[in-house]
Coordinates of C-alpha atoms in Angstrom, one line a residue:
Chain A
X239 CA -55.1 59.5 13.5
X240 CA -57.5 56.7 13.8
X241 CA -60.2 58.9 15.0
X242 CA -60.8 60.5 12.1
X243 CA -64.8 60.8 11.3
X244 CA -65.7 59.3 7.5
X245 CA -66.6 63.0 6.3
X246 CA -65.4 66.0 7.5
X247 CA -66.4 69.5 6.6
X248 CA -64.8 72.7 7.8
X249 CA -66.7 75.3 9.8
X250 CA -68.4 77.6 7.5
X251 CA -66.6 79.9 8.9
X252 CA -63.1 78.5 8.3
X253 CA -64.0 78.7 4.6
X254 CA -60.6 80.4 3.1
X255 CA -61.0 84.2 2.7
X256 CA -57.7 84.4 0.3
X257 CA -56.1 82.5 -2.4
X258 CA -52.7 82.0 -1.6
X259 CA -49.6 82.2 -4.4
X260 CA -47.2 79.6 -4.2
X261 CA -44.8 81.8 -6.4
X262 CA -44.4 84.3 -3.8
X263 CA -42.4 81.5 -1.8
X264 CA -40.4 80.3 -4.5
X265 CA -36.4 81.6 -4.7
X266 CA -36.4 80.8 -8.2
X267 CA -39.7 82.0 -9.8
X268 CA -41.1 80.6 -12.9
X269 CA -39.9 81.7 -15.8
X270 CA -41.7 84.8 -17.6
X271 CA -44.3 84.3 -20.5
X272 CA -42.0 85.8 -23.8
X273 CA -44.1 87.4 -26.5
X274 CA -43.6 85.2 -30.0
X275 CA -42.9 88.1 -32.1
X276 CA -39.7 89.3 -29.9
X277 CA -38.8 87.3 -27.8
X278 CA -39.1 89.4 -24.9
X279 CA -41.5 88.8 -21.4
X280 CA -45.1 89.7 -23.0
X281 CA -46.0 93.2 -21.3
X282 CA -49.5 93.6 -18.7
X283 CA -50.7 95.5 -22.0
X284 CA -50.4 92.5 -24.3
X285 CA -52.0 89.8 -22.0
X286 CA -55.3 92.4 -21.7
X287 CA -56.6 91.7 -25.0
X288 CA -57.2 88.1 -24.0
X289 CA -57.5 88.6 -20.4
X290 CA -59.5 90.6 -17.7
X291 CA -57.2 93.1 -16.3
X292 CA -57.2 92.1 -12.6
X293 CA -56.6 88.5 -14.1
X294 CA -53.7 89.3 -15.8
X295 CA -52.5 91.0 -12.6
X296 CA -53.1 87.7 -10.7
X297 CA -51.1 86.1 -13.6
X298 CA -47.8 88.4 -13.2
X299 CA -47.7 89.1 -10.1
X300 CA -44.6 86.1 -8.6
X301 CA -44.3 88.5 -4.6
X302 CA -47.7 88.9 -3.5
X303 CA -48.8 85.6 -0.9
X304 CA -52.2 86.6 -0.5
X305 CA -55.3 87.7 -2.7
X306 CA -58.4 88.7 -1.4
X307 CA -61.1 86.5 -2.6
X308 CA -64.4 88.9 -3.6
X309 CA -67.1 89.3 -1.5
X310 CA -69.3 87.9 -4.4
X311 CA -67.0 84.8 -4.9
X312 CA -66.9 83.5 -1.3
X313 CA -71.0 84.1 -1.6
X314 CA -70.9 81.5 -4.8
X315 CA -68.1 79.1 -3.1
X316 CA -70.8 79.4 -0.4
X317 CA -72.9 76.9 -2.5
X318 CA -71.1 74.1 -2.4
X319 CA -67.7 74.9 -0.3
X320 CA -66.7 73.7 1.9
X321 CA -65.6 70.0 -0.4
X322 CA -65.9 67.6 2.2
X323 CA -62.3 65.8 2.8
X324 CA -62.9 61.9 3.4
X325 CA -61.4 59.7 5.2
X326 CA -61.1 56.4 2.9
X327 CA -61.9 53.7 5.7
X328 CA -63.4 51.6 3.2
X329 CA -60.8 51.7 0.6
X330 CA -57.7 51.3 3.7
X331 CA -59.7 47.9 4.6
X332 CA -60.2 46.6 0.9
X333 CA -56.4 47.4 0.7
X334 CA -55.4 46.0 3.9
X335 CA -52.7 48.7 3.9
X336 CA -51.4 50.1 7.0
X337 CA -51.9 53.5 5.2
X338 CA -53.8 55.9 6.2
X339 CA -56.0 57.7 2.9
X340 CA -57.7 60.7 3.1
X341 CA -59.1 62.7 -0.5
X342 CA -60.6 66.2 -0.9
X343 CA -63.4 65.6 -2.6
X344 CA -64.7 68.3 -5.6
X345 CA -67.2 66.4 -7.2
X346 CA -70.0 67.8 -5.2
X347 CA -71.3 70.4 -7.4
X348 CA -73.3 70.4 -10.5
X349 CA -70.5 70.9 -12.7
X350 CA -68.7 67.4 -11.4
X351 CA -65.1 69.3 -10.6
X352 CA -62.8 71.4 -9.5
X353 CA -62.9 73.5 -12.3
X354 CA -65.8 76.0 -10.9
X355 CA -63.5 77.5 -8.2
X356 CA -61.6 79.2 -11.1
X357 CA -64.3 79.6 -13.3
X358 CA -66.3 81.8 -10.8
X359 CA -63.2 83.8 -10.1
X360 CA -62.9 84.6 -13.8
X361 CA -66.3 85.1 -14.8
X362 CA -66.8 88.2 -11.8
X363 CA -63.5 89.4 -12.7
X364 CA -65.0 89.6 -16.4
X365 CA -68.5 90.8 -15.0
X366 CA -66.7 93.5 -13.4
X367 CA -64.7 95.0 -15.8
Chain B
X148 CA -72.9 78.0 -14.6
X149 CA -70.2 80.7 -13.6
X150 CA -71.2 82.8 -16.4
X151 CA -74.6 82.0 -15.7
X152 CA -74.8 82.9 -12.3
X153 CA -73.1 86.9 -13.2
X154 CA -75.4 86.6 -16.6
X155 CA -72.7 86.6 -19.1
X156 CA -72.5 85.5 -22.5
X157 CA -71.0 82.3 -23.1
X158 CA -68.4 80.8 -26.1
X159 CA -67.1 77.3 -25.5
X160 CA -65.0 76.0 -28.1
X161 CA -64.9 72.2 -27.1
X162 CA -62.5 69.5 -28.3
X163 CA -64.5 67.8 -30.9
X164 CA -63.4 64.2 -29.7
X165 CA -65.0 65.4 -26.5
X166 CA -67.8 67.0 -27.7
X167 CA -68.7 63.5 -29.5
X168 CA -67.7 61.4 -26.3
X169 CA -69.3 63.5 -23.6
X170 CA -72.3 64.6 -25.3
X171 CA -74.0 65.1 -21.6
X172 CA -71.5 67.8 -20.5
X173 CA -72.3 69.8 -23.9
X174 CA -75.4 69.4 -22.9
X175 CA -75.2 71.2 -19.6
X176 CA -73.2 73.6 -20.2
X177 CA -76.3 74.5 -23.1
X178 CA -78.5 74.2 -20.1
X179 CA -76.8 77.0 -18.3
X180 CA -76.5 79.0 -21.2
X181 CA -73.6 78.5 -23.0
X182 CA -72.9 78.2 -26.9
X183 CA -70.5 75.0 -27.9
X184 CA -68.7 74.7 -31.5
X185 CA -66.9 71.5 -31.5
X186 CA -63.2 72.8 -32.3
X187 CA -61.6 72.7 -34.4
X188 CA -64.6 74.6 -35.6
X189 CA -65.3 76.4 -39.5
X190 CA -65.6 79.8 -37.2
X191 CA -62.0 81.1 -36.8
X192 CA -59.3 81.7 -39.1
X193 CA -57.0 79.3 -37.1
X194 CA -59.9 76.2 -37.3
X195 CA -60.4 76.5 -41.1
X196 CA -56.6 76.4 -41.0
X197 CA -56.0 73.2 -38.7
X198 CA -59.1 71.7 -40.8
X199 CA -57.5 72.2 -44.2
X200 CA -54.2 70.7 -42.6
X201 CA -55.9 67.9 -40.6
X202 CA -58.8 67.0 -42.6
X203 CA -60.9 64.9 -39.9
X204 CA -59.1 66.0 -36.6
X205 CA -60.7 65.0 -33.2
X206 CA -58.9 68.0 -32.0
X207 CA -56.9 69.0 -28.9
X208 CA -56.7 71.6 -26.5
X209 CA -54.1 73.4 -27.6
X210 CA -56.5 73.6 -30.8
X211 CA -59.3 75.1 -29.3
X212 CA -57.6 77.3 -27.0
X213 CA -56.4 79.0 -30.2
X214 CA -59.9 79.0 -31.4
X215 CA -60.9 80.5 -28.2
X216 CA -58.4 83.2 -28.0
X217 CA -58.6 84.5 -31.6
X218 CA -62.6 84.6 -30.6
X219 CA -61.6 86.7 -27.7
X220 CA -59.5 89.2 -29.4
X221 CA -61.9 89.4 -32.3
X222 CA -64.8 90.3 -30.5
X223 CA -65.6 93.2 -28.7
X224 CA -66.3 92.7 -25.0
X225 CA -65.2 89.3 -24.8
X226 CA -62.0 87.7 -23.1
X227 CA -60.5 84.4 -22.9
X228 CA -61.6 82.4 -19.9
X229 CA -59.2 78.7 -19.2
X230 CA -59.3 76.0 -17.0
X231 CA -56.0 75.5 -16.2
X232 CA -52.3 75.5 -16.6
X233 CA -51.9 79.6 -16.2
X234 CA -50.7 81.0 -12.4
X235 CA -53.8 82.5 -12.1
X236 CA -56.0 79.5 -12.5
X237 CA -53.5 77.7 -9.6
X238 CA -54.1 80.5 -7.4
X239 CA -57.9 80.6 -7.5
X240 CA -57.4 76.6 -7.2
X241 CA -55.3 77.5 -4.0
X242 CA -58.9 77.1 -2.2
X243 CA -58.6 73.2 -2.5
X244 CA -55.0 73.1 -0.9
X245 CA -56.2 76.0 2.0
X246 CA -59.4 74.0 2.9
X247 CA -57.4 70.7 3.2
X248 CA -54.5 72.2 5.4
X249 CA -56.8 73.7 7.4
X250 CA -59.3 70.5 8.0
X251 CA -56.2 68.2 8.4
X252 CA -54.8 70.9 11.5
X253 CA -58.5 70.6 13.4
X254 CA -57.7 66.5 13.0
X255 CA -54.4 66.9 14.2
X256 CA -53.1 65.0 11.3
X257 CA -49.7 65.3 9.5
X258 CA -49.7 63.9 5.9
X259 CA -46.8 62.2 4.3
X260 CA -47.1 62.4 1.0
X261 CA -50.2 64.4 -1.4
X262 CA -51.0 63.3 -4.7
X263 CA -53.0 65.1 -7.5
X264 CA -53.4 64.0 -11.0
X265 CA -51.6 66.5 -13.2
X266 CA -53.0 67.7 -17.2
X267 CA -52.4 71.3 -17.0
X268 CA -52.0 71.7 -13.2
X269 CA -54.9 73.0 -11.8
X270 CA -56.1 70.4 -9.6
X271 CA -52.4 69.6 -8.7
X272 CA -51.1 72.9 -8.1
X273 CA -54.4 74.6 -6.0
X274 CA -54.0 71.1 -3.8
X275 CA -50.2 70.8 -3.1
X276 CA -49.4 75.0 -3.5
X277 CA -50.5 75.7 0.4
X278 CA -48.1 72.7 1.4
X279 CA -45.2 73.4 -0.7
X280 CA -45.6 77.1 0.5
X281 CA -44.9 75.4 3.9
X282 CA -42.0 73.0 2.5
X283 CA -40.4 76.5 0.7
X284 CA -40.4 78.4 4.0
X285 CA -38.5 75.4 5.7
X286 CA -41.7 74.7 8.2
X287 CA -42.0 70.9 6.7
X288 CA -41.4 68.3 4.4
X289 CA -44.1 66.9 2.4
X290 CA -43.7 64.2 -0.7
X291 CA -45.5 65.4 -3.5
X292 CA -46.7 63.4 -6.5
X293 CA -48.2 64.2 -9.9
X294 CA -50.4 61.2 -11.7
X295 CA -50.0 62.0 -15.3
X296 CA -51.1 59.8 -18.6
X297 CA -49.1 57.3 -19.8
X298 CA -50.6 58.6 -23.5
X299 CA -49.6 62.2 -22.7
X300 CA -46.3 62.2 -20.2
X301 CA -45.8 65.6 -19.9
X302 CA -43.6 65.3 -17.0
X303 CA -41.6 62.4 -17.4
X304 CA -41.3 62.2 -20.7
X305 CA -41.4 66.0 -21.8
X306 CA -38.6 68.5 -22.2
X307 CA -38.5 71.3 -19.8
X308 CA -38.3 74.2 -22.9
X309 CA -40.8 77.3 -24.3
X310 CA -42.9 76.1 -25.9
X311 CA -46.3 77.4 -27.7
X312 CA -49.3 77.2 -25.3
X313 CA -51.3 76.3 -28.4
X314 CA -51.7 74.8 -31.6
X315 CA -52.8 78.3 -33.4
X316 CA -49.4 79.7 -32.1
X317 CA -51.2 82.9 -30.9
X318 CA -50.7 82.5 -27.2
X319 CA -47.3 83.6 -25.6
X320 CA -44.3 80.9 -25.3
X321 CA -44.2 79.6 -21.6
X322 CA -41.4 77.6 -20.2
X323 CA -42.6 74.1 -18.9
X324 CA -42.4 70.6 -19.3
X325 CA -43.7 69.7 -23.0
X326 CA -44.2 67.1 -25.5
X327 CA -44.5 70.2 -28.0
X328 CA -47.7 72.5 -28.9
X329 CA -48.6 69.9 -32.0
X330 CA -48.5 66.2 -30.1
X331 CA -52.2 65.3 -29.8
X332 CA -52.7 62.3 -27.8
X333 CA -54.0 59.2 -29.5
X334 CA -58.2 59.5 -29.9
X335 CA -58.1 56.3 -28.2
X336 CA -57.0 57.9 -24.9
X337 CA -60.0 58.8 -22.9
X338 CA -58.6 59.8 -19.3
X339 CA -58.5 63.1 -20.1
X340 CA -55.7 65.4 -18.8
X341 CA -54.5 66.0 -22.7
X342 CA -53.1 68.6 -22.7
X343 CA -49.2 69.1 -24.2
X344 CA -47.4 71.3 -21.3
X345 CA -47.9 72.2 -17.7
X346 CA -48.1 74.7 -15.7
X347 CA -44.9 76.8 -15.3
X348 CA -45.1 77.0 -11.8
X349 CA -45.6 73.1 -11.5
X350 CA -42.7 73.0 -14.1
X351 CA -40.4 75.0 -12.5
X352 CA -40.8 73.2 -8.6
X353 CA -40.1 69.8 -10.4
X354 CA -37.4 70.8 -11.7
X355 CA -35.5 71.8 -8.7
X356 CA -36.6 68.1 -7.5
X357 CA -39.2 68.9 -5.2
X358 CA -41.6 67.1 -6.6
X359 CA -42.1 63.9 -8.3
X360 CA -44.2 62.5 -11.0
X361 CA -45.9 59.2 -12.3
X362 CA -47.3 58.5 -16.0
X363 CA -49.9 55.5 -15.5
X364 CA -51.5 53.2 -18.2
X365 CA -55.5 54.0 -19.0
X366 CA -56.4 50.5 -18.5
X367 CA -54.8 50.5 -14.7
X368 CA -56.3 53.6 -14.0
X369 CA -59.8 52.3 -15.1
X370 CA -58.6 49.5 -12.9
X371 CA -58.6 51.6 -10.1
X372 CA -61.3 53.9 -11.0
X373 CA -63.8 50.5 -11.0
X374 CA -61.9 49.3 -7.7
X375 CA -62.6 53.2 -5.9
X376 CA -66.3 53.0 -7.2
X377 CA -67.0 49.7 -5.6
X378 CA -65.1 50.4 -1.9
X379 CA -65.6 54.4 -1.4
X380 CA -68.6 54.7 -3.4
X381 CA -68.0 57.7 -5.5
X382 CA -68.1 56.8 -9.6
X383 CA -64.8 59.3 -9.6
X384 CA -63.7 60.9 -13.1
X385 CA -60.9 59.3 -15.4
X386 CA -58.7 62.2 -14.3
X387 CA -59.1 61.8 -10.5
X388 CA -58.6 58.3 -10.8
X389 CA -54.8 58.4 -12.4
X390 CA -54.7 60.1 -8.4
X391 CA -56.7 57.0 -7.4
X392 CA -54.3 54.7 -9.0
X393 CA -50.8 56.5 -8.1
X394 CA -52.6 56.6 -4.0
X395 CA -53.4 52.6 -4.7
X396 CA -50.0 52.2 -5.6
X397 CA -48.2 53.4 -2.9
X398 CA -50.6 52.3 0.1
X399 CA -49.8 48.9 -1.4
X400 CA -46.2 49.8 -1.1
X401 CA -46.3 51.0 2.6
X402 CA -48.8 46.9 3.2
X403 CA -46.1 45.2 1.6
X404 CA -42.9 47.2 3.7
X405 CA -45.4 47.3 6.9
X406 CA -45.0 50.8 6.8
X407 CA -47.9 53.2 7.8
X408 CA -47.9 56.9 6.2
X409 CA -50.7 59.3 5.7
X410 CA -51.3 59.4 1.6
X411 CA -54.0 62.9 0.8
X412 CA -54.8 62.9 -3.0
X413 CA -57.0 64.9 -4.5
X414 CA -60.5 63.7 -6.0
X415 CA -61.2 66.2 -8.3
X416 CA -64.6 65.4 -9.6
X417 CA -67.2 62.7 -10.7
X418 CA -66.8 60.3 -13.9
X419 CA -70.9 60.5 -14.8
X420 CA -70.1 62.4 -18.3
X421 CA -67.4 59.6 -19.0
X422 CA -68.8 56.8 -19.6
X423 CA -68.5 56.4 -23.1
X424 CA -64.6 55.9 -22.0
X425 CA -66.1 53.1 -18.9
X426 CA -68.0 51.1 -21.1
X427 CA -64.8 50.8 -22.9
X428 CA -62.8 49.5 -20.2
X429 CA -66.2 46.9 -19.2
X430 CA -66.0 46.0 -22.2
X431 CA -62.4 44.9 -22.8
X432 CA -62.3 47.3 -26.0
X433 CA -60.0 49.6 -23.9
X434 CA -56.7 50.0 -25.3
X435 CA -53.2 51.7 -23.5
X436 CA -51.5 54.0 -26.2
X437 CA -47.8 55.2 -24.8
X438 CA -46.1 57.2 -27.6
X439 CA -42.6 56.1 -28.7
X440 CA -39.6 58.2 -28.2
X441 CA -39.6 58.4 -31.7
X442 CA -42.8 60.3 -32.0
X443 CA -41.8 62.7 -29.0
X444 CA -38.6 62.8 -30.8
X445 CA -40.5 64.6 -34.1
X446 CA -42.9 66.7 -31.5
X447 CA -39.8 68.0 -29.8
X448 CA -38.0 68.4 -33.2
X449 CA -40.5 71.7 -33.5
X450 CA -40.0 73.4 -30.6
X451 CA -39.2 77.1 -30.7
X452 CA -35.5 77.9 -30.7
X453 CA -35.3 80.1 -27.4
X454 CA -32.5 81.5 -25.6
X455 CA -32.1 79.3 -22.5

């Protein structure tokens, strides 16, 4: 579309509510994580020494689509989600493609990445337990 | 800042080559609280181990992950936290792919192909999962493409096996695409994305071909990075510009076949603790190490003899 603006942000309100899982699509799932010592899939029980229990749910669970982003989370994404998806004008004309160039842009917060959106998740999973 | 923000302690075992190269980022994360031991550290059984082995070691992720784990389990009230390459971390990540599907419907804009550059998967698999979902269910057809290191080619060059998560050996095997749990990318790689496998969700949708993958050389991606900075603005990270560089790549492709397509790549953060690794590239000292099939060969040698 040529009419798309430089920046643009969602609606506040359009902010996802759920994290979507990707395996739940998939025919053929990935396959299991085996425990070392028997080469068998590692059990819930096993991953919960080294993970928060409702992460090592997340982690398992290959069916469910949707998860429920906590209240508390979407208040935190709230300081710096939306990420702003650009449309690369300036990069299409230094180019001279025909291409059109759009990026999601994570950078905005203090940490510099992407990596926050999981870190959040994991830390009030951690808190909560 | 996570940790900060729910007032929980903080551990972070940080690869000492990056703990020395990006002494800014150590530096925040102190700010907001956090502890950092450059790994491998003197702390943990599995450290004093890799140190006795690998006197001098800049050491890798799949070191300090170890590190971190054995921390974890051996402290009461703590648990692992990771950046990437587990399903969970893709699923929180899912918020990057959700926000960009639904921004691109209110533009009324259908994208060709999405790129993300690809060390464990996180960035990758929260950008492209929402449009693969739709590309599973038989609603569309997207190209998807994963920017990988040259130095650390865990797609196209790596096995699809089990394979240790980490050095220490402690974490459960996953199936994936690997260069084996004990290849450590040359020190003189500073893009980032180091780590030996991938996410087994990644792993498993390139393998049934619906996916594909680029490994780019540091010094073109640098290229790109310096090119980005100047045009768009943004000073982007060396791991968001092996995105830069693949997206460069093919919009040249599409100018020199007259073709227009819609390219979406993922920017997935800012290169202002990195530049240690840009003055190396201004000032020529940069280097492009690729491994030979010869050293894969000995990395893949070791991996763990599982039923397939």
């Amino acid at each position: 579309m040529k009419g798309s603006p430089y920046k643009y942000y969602l609606p506040e309100q359009d902010i996802p509510t759920q994290w979507y899982n990707v395996r739940a699509d998939m025919k053929t799932k990935p396959a299991p994580l085996l425990d070392p010592a028997t080469g068998t899939p590692v059990s819930a029980a096993a991953l919960e020494k080294v993970f928060c229990a409702k992460l090592v749910e997340q982690e398992l669970d290959n069916d469910t689509p949707w998860f429920a982003i906590p209240r508390e989370v979407q208040d935190f994404y709230r300081m710096f989600r939306p990420s702003p998806l650009v449309r690369a004008y300036f990069l299409e004309n230094a180019l001279g493609t025909p291409a059109h160039i759009y990026y999601k842009f994570e950078g905005n917060n203090t940490s510099g990445s992407h990596k926050l959106n999981s870190a959040i998740a994991q830390a009030y999973y951690a808190k909560e337990q | 800042m996570a940790s900060a923000f729910f007032k929980l302690d903080c551990r972070v075992y940080m690869v000492k080559c990056s703990y020395e190269q990006k002494p800014f980022r150590r530096e925040v994360m102190r700010t907001y609280g956090a502890s950092v031991t450059p790994s491998p550290s003197m702390s943990t059984a599995i450290g004093k181990k890799i140190n006795a082995e690998h006197p001098g070691t800049t050491g890798s992720l799949g070191c300090a992950i170890s590190e971190a784990v054995e921390a974890a389990v051996t402290h009461e009230g703590y648990r692992y936290v990771l950046g990437s390459v587990l399903s969970q971390v893709l699923l929180h990540q899912s918020i990057i792919g959700l926000e960009t599907q639904t921004a691109l419907r209110q533009l009324g804009v259908k994208p060709d192909v999405i790129i993300g550059c690809a060390g464990g998967g996180s960035n990758l698999g929260g950008l492209i999962s929402p449009f693969m979902g739709e590309v599973l269910r038989g609603e569309a057809q997207y190209r998807f493409i994963a920017a990988e290191p040259a130095s650390c080619p865990s797609f196209t060059r790596g096995r699809y096996a089990y394979d240790f998560c980490d050095t220490g050996r402690v974490c459960p095997l996953q199936k994936m695409y690997t260069l084996g749990a004990d290849f450590i990318p040359s020190a003189s790689h500073a893009g980032g994305l180091r780590y030996h496998g991938m996410s087994a969700t990644l792993s498993e949708l390139y393998a049934q071909g619906l996916m594909e993958a680029v490994a780019l050389k540091q010094t073109d991606v640098f290229e790109a990075a310096q090119f980005f900075a100047r045009t768009e603005g943004i000073l982007p990270a060396p791991e968001s510009s092996h995105a830069i560089r693949a997206t460069i790549d093919e919009a040249l492709k599409c100018k020199a076949e007259g073709r227009t397509e819609t390219i979406v790549f993922g920017l997935t953060g800012t290169g202002y603790f990195d530049m240690t690794a840009y003055q190396s590239f201004n000032d020529g000292t940069m280097s492009d190490f690729v491994p030979s099939d010869e050293d894969l060969a000995a990395s893949f040698a070791k991996l763990p003899a599982i039923p397939a």
